[in-house]
Amino acid sequence: HPMMRPVQAPASPPRPPNLEELIEAAEARNAPNMLQVCRGVRDEVER
């Protein structure tokens, strides 16, 4: 779990433009894995 920082984060953080396509592709392939994908992306962003 990432440490809480006293920085006000925007409601939806900026994402690379191709992330939407990656999500759509993953969703089409295997929807149940989307939670893991989102978690992985969030971990990468918050590092």
N, CA, C, O and CB atoms as a CASP TS submission, in Angstrom:
PFRMAT TS
TARGET T0000
AUTHOR 0000-0000-0000
METHOD Language model
MODEL 1
PARENT N/A
ATOM      1  N   HIS     1       0.857  -1.198   0.000  1.00  0.00           N
ATOM      2  CA  HIS     1       0.000   0.000   0.000  1.00  0.00           C
ATOM      3  C   HIS     1       0.887   1.240   0.000  1.00  0.00           C
ATOM      4  O   HIS     1       1.755   1.376   0.863  1.00  0.00           O
ATOM      5  CB  HIS     1      -0.966   0.010   1.239  1.00  0.00           C
ATOM      6  N   PRO     2       0.683   2.145  -0.952  1.00  0.00           N
ATOM      7  CA  PRO     2       1.531   3.346  -1.020  1.00  0.00           C
ATOM      8  C   PRO     2       1.323   4.236   0.195  1.00  0.00           C
ATOM      9  O   PRO     2       0.215   4.321   0.724  1.00  0.00           O
ATOM     10  CB  PRO     2       1.241   4.139  -2.300  1.00  0.00           C
ATOM     11  N   MET     3       2.382   4.895   0.635  1.00  0.00           N
ATOM     12  CA  MET     3       2.262   5.807   1.773  1.00  0.00           C
ATOM     13  C   MET     3       1.402   6.996   1.391  1.00  0.00           C
ATOM     14  O   MET     3       1.471   7.495   0.267  1.00  0.00           O
ATOM     15  CB  MET     3       3.651   6.279   2.252  1.00  0.00           C
ATOM     16  N   MET     4       0.582   7.449   2.351  1.00  0.00           N
ATOM     17  CA  MET     4      -0.243   8.623   2.089  1.00  0.00           C
ATOM     18  C   MET     4       0.652   9.861   2.091  1.00  0.00           C
ATOM     19  O   MET     4       1.494  10.027   2.974  1.00  0.00           O
ATOM     20  CB  MET     4      -1.385   8.756   3.146  1.00  0.00           C
ATOM     21  N   ARG     5       0.464  10.715   1.108  1.00  0.00           N
ATOM     22  CA  ARG     5       1.255  11.935   1.047  1.00  0.00           C
ATOM     23  C   ARG     5       0.318  13.134   1.165  1.00  0.00           C
ATOM     24  O   ARG     5      -0.808  13.087   0.669  1.00  0.00           O
ATOM     25  CB  ARG     5       2.085  12.002  -0.271  1.00  0.00           C
ATOM     26  N   PRO     6       0.761  14.194   1.809  1.00  0.00           N
ATOM     27  CA  PRO     6      -0.087  15.387   1.973  1.00  0.00           C
ATOM     28  C   PRO     6      -0.201  16.190   0.684  1.00  0.00           C
ATOM     29  O   PRO     6      -0.171  17.421   0.704  1.00  0.00           O
ATOM     30  CB  PRO     6       0.464  16.278   3.081  1.00  0.00           C
ATOM     31  N   VAL     7      -0.330  15.497  -0.417  1.00  0.00           N
ATOM     32  CA  VAL     7      -0.481  16.173  -1.711  1.00  0.00           C
ATOM     33  C   VAL     7      -1.883  15.889  -2.221  1.00  0.00           C
ATOM     34  O   VAL     7      -2.313  14.737  -2.269  1.00  0.00           O
ATOM     35  CB  VAL     7       0.605  15.699  -2.748  1.00  0.00           C
ATOM     36  N   GLN     8      -2.588  16.938  -2.599  1.00  0.00           N
ATOM     37  CA  GLN     8      -3.953  16.753  -3.080  1.00  0.00           C
ATOM     38  C   GLN     8      -3.910  16.222  -4.510  1.00  0.00           C
ATOM     39  O   GLN     8      -3.488  16.913  -5.437  1.00  0.00           O
ATOM     40  CB  GLN     8      -4.758  18.084  -3.006  1.00  0.00           C
ATOM     41  N   ALA     9      -4.356  14.982  -4.665  1.00  0.00           N
ATOM     42  CA  ALA     9      -4.325  14.362  -5.990  1.00  0.00           C
ATOM     43  C   ALA     9      -5.609  14.688  -6.742  1.00  0.00           C
ATOM     44  O   ALA     9      -6.682  14.734  -6.140  1.00  0.00           O
ATOM     45  CB  ALA     9      -4.135  12.829  -5.879  1.00  0.00           C
ATOM     46  N   PRO    10      -5.514  14.913  -8.042  1.00  0.00           N
ATOM     47  CA  PRO    10      -6.722  15.148  -8.850  1.00  0.00           C
ATOM     48  C   PRO    10      -7.614  13.919  -8.845  1.00  0.00           C
ATOM     49  O   PRO    10      -7.149  12.801  -8.625  1.00  0.00           O
ATOM     50  CB  PRO    10      -6.348  15.521 -10.298  1.00  0.00           C
ATOM     51  N   ALA    11      -8.897  14.137  -9.089  1.00  0.00           N
ATOM     52  CA  ALA    11      -9.865  13.033  -9.060  1.00  0.00           C
ATOM     53  C   ALA    11      -9.420  11.913  -9.997  1.00  0.00           C
ATOM     54  O   ALA    11      -9.439  10.740  -9.622  1.00  0.00           O
ATOM     55  CB  ALA    11     -11.277  13.532  -9.454  1.00  0.00           C
ATOM     56  N   SER    12      -9.018  12.278 -11.221  1.00  0.00           N
ATOM     57  CA  SER    12      -8.517  11.258 -12.142  1.00  0.00           C
ATOM     58  C   SER    12      -7.141  11.694 -12.624  1.00  0.00           C
ATOM     59  O   SER    12      -7.023  12.679 -13.353  1.00  0.00           O
ATOM     60  CB  SER    12      -9.497  11.040 -13.350  1.00  0.00           C
ATOM     61  N   PRO    13      -6.107  10.974 -12.225  1.00  0.00           N
ATOM     62  CA  PRO    13      -4.739  11.353 -12.591  1.00  0.00           C
ATOM     63  C   PRO    13      -4.515  11.282 -14.093  1.00  0.00           C
ATOM     64  O   PRO    13      -5.178  10.504 -14.779  1.00  0.00           O
ATOM     65  CB  PRO    13      -3.736  10.457 -11.880  1.00  0.00           C
ATOM     66  N   PRO    14      -3.589  12.084 -14.615  1.00  0.00           N
ATOM     67  CA  PRO    14      -3.291  12.038 -16.052  1.00  0.00           C
ATOM     68  C   PRO    14      -2.793  10.661 -16.446  1.00  0.00           C
ATOM     69  O   PRO    14      -2.035  10.024 -15.714  1.00  0.00           O
ATOM     70  CB  PRO    14      -2.247  13.106 -16.429  1.00  0.00           C
ATOM     71  N   ARG    15      -3.229  10.211 -17.610  1.00  0.00           N
ATOM     72  CA  ARG    15      -2.838   8.870 -18.061  1.00  0.00           C
ATOM     73  C   ARG    15      -2.260   8.947 -19.462  1.00  0.00           C
ATOM     74  O   ARG    15      -2.617   9.839 -20.231  1.00  0.00           O
ATOM     75  CB  ARG    15      -4.044   7.899 -18.028  1.00  0.00           C
ATOM     76  N   PRO    16      -1.365   8.014 -19.803  1.00  0.00           N
ATOM     77  CA  PRO    16      -0.858   7.977 -21.178  1.00  0.00           C
ATOM     78  C   PRO    16      -2.012   7.768 -22.152  1.00  0.00           C
ATOM     79  O   PRO    16      -2.950   7.036 -21.838  1.00  0.00           O
ATOM     80  CB  PRO    16       0.200   6.855 -21.346  1.00  0.00           C
ATOM     81  N   PRO    17      -1.964   8.394 -23.325  1.00  0.00           N
ATOM     82  CA  PRO    17      -3.081   8.335 -24.273  1.00  0.00           C
ATOM     83  C   PRO    17      -3.443   6.922 -24.706  1.00  0.00           C
ATOM     84  O   PRO    17      -4.592   6.665 -25.064  1.00  0.00           O
ATOM     85  CB  PRO    17      -2.755   9.149 -25.485  1.00  0.00           C
ATOM     86  N   ASN    18      -2.483   5.999 -24.682  1.00  0.00           N
ATOM     87  CA  ASN    18      -2.791   4.654 -25.170  1.00  0.00           C
ATOM     88  C   ASN    18      -3.357   3.764 -24.077  1.00  0.00           C
ATOM     89  O   ASN    18      -3.681   2.603 -24.331  1.00  0.00           O
ATOM     90  CB  ASN    18      -1.549   4.014 -25.755  1.00  0.00           C
ATOM     91  N   LEU    19      -3.482   4.295 -22.856  1.00  0.00           N
ATOM     92  CA  LEU    19      -3.989   3.470 -21.755  1.00  0.00           C
ATOM     93  C   LEU    19      -5.424   3.034 -22.033  1.00  0.00           C
ATOM     94  O   LEU    19      -5.800   1.898 -21.744  1.00  0.00           O
ATOM     95  CB  LEU    19      -3.914   4.240 -20.419  1.00  0.00           C
ATOM     96  N   GLU    20      -6.224   3.940 -22.595  1.00  0.00           N
ATOM     97  CA  GLU    20      -7.613   3.590 -22.914  1.00  0.00           C
ATOM     98  C   GLU    20      -7.656   2.381 -23.842  1.00  0.00           C
ATOM     99  O   GLU    20      -8.457   1.466 -23.647  1.00  0.00           O
ATOM    100  CB  GLU    20      -8.342   4.788 -23.564  1.00  0.00           C
ATOM    101  N   GLU    21      -6.786   2.386 -24.854  1.00  0.00           N
ATOM    102  CA  GLU    21      -6.767   1.269 -25.808  1.00  0.00           C
ATOM    103  C   GLU    21      -6.337  -0.011 -25.109  1.00  0.00           C
ATOM    104  O   GLU    21      -6.902  -1.077 -25.353  1.00  0.00           O
ATOM    105  CB  GLU    21      -5.822   1.573 -26.995  1.00  0.00           C
ATOM    106  N   LEU    22      -5.335   0.094 -24.239  1.00  0.00           N
ATOM    107  CA  LEU    22      -4.873  -1.096 -23.510  1.00  0.00           C
ATOM    108  C   LEU    22      -6.006  -1.660 -22.662  1.00  0.00           C
ATOM    109  O   LEU    22      -6.207  -2.873 -22.606  1.00  0.00           O
ATOM    110  CB  LEU    22      -3.650  -0.758 -22.618  1.00  0.00           C
ATOM    111  N   ILE    23      -6.744  -0.768 -22.003  1.00  0.00           N
ATOM    112  CA  ILE    23      -7.854  -1.215 -21.152  1.00  0.00           C
ATOM    113  C   ILE    23      -8.917  -1.890 -22.006  1.00  0.00           C
ATOM    114  O   ILE    23      -9.425  -2.953 -21.649  1.00  0.00           O
ATOM    115  CB  ILE    23      -8.468  -0.024 -20.365  1.00  0.00           C
ATOM    116  N   GLU    24      -9.252  -1.275 -23.133  1.00  0.00           N
ATOM    117  CA  GLU    24     -10.277  -1.871 -24.002  1.00  0.00           C
ATOM    118  C   GLU    24      -9.837  -3.248 -24.477  1.00  0.00           C
ATOM    119  O   GLU    24     -10.638  -4.183 -24.498  1.00  0.00           O
ATOM    120  CB  GLU    24     -10.565  -0.959 -25.214  1.00  0.00           C
ATOM    121  N   ALA    25      -8.576  -3.379 -24.857  1.00  0.00           N
ATOM    122  CA  ALA    25      -8.074  -4.667 -25.331  1.00  0.00           C
ATOM    123  C   ALA    25      -8.125  -5.702 -24.215  1.00  0.00           C
ATOM    124  O   ALA    25      -8.536  -6.842 -24.433  1.00  0.00           O
ATOM    125  CB  ALA    25      -6.636  -4.526 -25.863  1.00  0.00           C
ATOM    126  N   ALA    26      -7.705  -5.300 -23.020  1.00  0.00           N
ATOM    127  CA  ALA    26      -7.714  -6.231 -21.887  1.00  0.00           C
ATOM    128  C   ALA    26      -9.150  -6.627 -21.552  1.00  0.00           C
ATOM    129  O   ALA    26      -9.432  -7.785 -21.247  1.00  0.00           O
ATOM    130  CB  ALA    26      -7.024  -5.599 -20.647  1.00  0.00           C
ATOM    131  N   GLU    27     -10.047  -5.652 -21.615  1.00  0.00           N
ATOM    132  CA  GLU    27     -11.450  -5.911 -21.299  1.00  0.00           C
ATOM    133  C   GLU    27     -12.029  -6.916 -22.285  1.00  0.00           C
ATOM    134  O   GLU    27     -12.746  -7.840 -21.898  1.00  0.00           O
ATOM    135  CB  GLU    27     -12.268  -4.600 -21.321  1.00  0.00           C
ATOM    136  N   ALA    28     -11.712  -6.727 -23.565  1.00  0.00           N
ATOM    137  CA  ALA    28     -12.228  -7.629 -24.589  1.00  0.00           C
ATOM    138  C   ALA    28     -11.686  -9.044 -24.385  1.00  0.00           C
ATOM    139  O   ALA    28     -12.386 -10.032 -24.605  1.00  0.00           O
ATOM    140  CB  ALA    28     -11.862  -7.114 -25.992  1.00  0.00           C
ATOM    141  N   ARG    29     -10.415  -9.119 -23.957  1.00  0.00           N
ATOM    142  CA  ARG    29      -9.799 -10.431 -23.769  1.00  0.00           C
ATOM    143  C   ARG    29     -10.278 -11.112 -22.495  1.00  0.00           C
ATOM    144  O   ARG    29     -10.680 -12.276 -22.514  1.00  0.00           O
ATOM    145  CB  ARG    29      -8.291 -10.300 -23.741  1.00  0.00           C
ATOM    146  N   ASN    30     -10.232 -10.375 -21.386  1.00  0.00           N
ATOM    147  CA  ASN    30     -10.495 -11.025 -20.109  1.00  0.00           C
ATOM    148  C   ASN    30     -10.972  -9.992 -19.092  1.00  0.00           C
ATOM    149  O   ASN    30     -10.171  -9.460 -18.323  1.00  0.00           O
ATOM    150  CB  ASN    30      -9.232 -11.753 -19.595  1.00  0.00           C
ATOM    151  N   ALA    31     -12.256  -9.711 -19.085  1.00  0.00           N
ATOM    152  CA  ALA    31     -12.813  -8.686 -18.203  1.00  0.00           C
ATOM    153  C   ALA    31     -12.487  -8.897 -16.719  1.00  0.00           C
ATOM    154  O   ALA    31     -12.185  -7.917 -16.038  1.00  0.00           O
ATOM    155  CB  ALA    31     -14.301  -8.639 -18.379  1.00  0.00           C
ATOM    156  N   PRO    32     -12.532 -10.123 -16.184  1.00  0.00           N
ATOM    157  CA  PRO    32     -12.264 -10.306 -14.746  1.00  0.00           C
ATOM    158  C   PRO    32     -10.878  -9.838 -14.314  1.00  0.00           C
ATOM    159  O   PRO    32     -10.653  -9.597 -13.128  1.00  0.00           O
ATOM    160  CB  PRO    32     -12.423 -11.756 -14.384  1.00  0.00           C
ATOM    161  N   ASN    33      -9.947  -9.707 -15.259  1.00  0.00           N
ATOM    162  CA  ASN    33      -8.602  -9.276 -14.878  1.00  0.00           C
ATOM    163  C   ASN    33      -8.471  -7.753 -14.787  1.00  0.00           C
ATOM    164  O   ASN    33      -7.418  -7.247 -14.400  1.00  0.00           O
ATOM    165  CB  ASN    33      -7.593  -9.812 -15.873  1.00  0.00           C
ATOM    166  N   MET    34      -9.521  -7.030 -15.135  1.00  0.00           N
ATOM    167  CA  MET    34      -9.427  -5.576 -15.162  1.00  0.00           C
ATOM    168  C   MET    34      -9.037  -4.984 -13.817  1.00  0.00           C
ATOM    169  O   MET    34      -8.276  -4.018 -13.767  1.00  0.00           O
ATOM    170  CB  MET    34     -10.732  -4.990 -15.608  1.00  0.00           C
ATOM    171  N   LEU    35      -9.545  -5.544 -12.731  1.00  0.00           N
ATOM    172  CA  LEU    35      -9.185  -5.010 -11.415  1.00  0.00           C
ATOM    173  C   LEU    35      -7.684  -5.110 -11.192  1.00  0.00           C
ATOM    174  O   LEU    35      -7.063  -4.180 -10.678  1.00  0.00           O
ATOM    175  CB  LEU    35      -9.939  -5.757 -10.300  1.00  0.00           C
ATOM    176  N   GLN    36      -7.106  -6.233 -11.577  1.00  0.00           N
ATOM    177  CA  GLN    36      -5.659  -6.401 -11.416  1.00  0.00           C
ATOM    178  C   GLN    36      -4.906  -5.410 -12.295  1.00  0.00           C
ATOM    179  O   GLN    36      -3.910  -4.825 -11.869  1.00  0.00           O
ATOM    180  CB  GLN    36      -5.236  -7.845 -11.757  1.00  0.00           C
ATOM    181  N   VAL    37      -5.380  -5.225 -13.517  1.00  0.00           N
ATOM    182  CA  VAL    37      -4.725  -4.287 -14.431  1.00  0.00           C
ATOM    183  C   VAL    37      -4.761  -2.883 -13.839  1.00  0.00           C
ATOM    184  O   VAL    37      -3.745  -2.189 -13.819  1.00  0.00           O
ATOM    185  CB  VAL    37      -5.405  -4.307 -15.825  1.00  0.00           C
ATOM    186  N   CYS    38      -5.926  -2.468 -13.361  1.00  0.00           N
ATOM    187  CA  CYS    38      -6.058  -1.127 -12.783  1.00  0.00           C
ATOM    188  C   CYS    38      -5.140  -0.978 -11.578  1.00  0.00           C
ATOM    189  O   CYS    38      -4.488   0.052 -11.406  1.00  0.00           O
ATOM    190  CB  CYS    38      -7.521  -0.847 -12.378  1.00  0.00           C
ATOM    191  N   ARG    39      -5.094  -2.015 -10.745  1.00  0.00           N
ATOM    192  CA  ARG    39      -4.239  -1.977  -9.561  1.00  0.00           C
ATOM    193  C   ARG    39      -2.778  -1.816  -9.981  1.00  0.00           C
ATOM    194  O   ARG    39      -2.041  -1.019  -9.402  1.00  0.00           O
ATOM    195  CB  ARG    39      -4.425  -3.260  -8.709  1.00  0.00           C
ATOM    196  N   GLY    40      -2.368  -2.580 -10.992  1.00  0.00           N
ATOM    197  CA  GLY    40      -0.985  -2.503 -11.455  1.00  0.00           C
ATOM    198  C   GLY    40      -0.652  -1.118 -11.981  1.00  0.00           C
ATOM    199  O   GLY    40       0.415  -0.576 -11.695  1.00  0.00           O
ATOM    200  N   VAL    41      -1.569  -0.549 -12.751  1.00  0.00           N
ATOM    201  CA  VAL    41      -1.337   0.787 -13.302  1.00  0.00           C
ATOM    202  C   VAL    41      -1.235   1.804 -12.177  1.00  0.00           C
ATOM    203  O   VAL    41      -0.351   2.661 -12.185  1.00  0.00           O
ATOM    204  CB  VAL    41      -2.463   1.181 -14.281  1.00  0.00           C
ATOM    205  N   ARG    42      -2.138   1.710 -11.211  1.00  0.00           N
ATOM    206  CA  ARG    42      -2.133   2.659 -10.098  1.00  0.00           C
ATOM    207  C   ARG    42      -0.811   2.546  -9.315  1.00  0.00           C
ATOM    208  O   ARG    42      -0.230   3.558  -8.920  1.00  0.00           O
ATOM    209  CB  ARG    42      -3.351   2.403  -9.159  1.00  0.00           C
ATOM    210  N   ASP    43      -0.351   1.322  -9.099  1.00  0.00           N
ATOM    211  CA  ASP    43       0.918   1.126  -8.388  1.00  0.00           C
ATOM    212  C   ASP    43       2.065   1.778  -9.151  1.00  0.00           C
ATOM    213  O   ASP    43       2.923   2.420  -8.546  1.00  0.00           O
ATOM    214  CB  ASP    43       1.202  -0.377  -8.186  1.00  0.00           C
ATOM    215  N   GLU    44       2.089   1.619 -10.474  1.00  0.00           N
ATOM    216  CA  GLU    44       3.150   2.219 -11.281  1.00  0.00           C
ATOM    217  C   GLU    44       3.115   3.741 -11.157  1.00  0.00           C
ATOM    218  O   GLU    44       4.153   4.388 -11.019  1.00  0.00           O
ATOM    219  CB  GLU    44       3.013   1.797 -12.760  1.00  0.00           C
ATOM    220  N   VAL    45       1.904   4.301 -11.209  1.00  0.00           N
ATOM    221  CA  VAL    45       1.758   5.763 -11.176  1.00  0.00           C
ATOM    222  C   VAL    45       2.164   6.324  -9.818  1.00  0.00           C
ATOM    223  O   VAL    45       2.771   7.393  -9.747  1.00  0.00           O
ATOM    224  CB  VAL    45       0.311   6.166 -11.498  1.00  0.00           C
ATOM    225  N   GLU    46       1.836   5.615  -8.741  1.00  0.00           N
ATOM    226  CA  GLU    46       2.072   6.154  -7.396  1.00  0.00           C
ATOM    227  C   GLU    46       3.486   5.917  -6.884  1.00  0.00           C
ATOM    228  O   GLU    46       3.846   6.411  -5.816  1.00  0.00           O
ATOM    229  CB  GLU    46       1.095   5.551  -6.431  1.00  0.00           C
ATOM    230  N   ARG    47       4.291   5.168  -7.631  1.00  0.00           N
ATOM    231  CA  ARG    47       5.648   4.889  -7.168  1.00  0.00           C
ATOM    232  C   ARG    47       6.505   6.147  -7.130  1.00  0.00           C
ATOM    233  O   ARG    47       7.678   6.084  -6.762  1.00  0.00           O
ATOM    234  CB  ARG    47       6.302   3.850  -8.060  1.00  0.00           C
TER
END
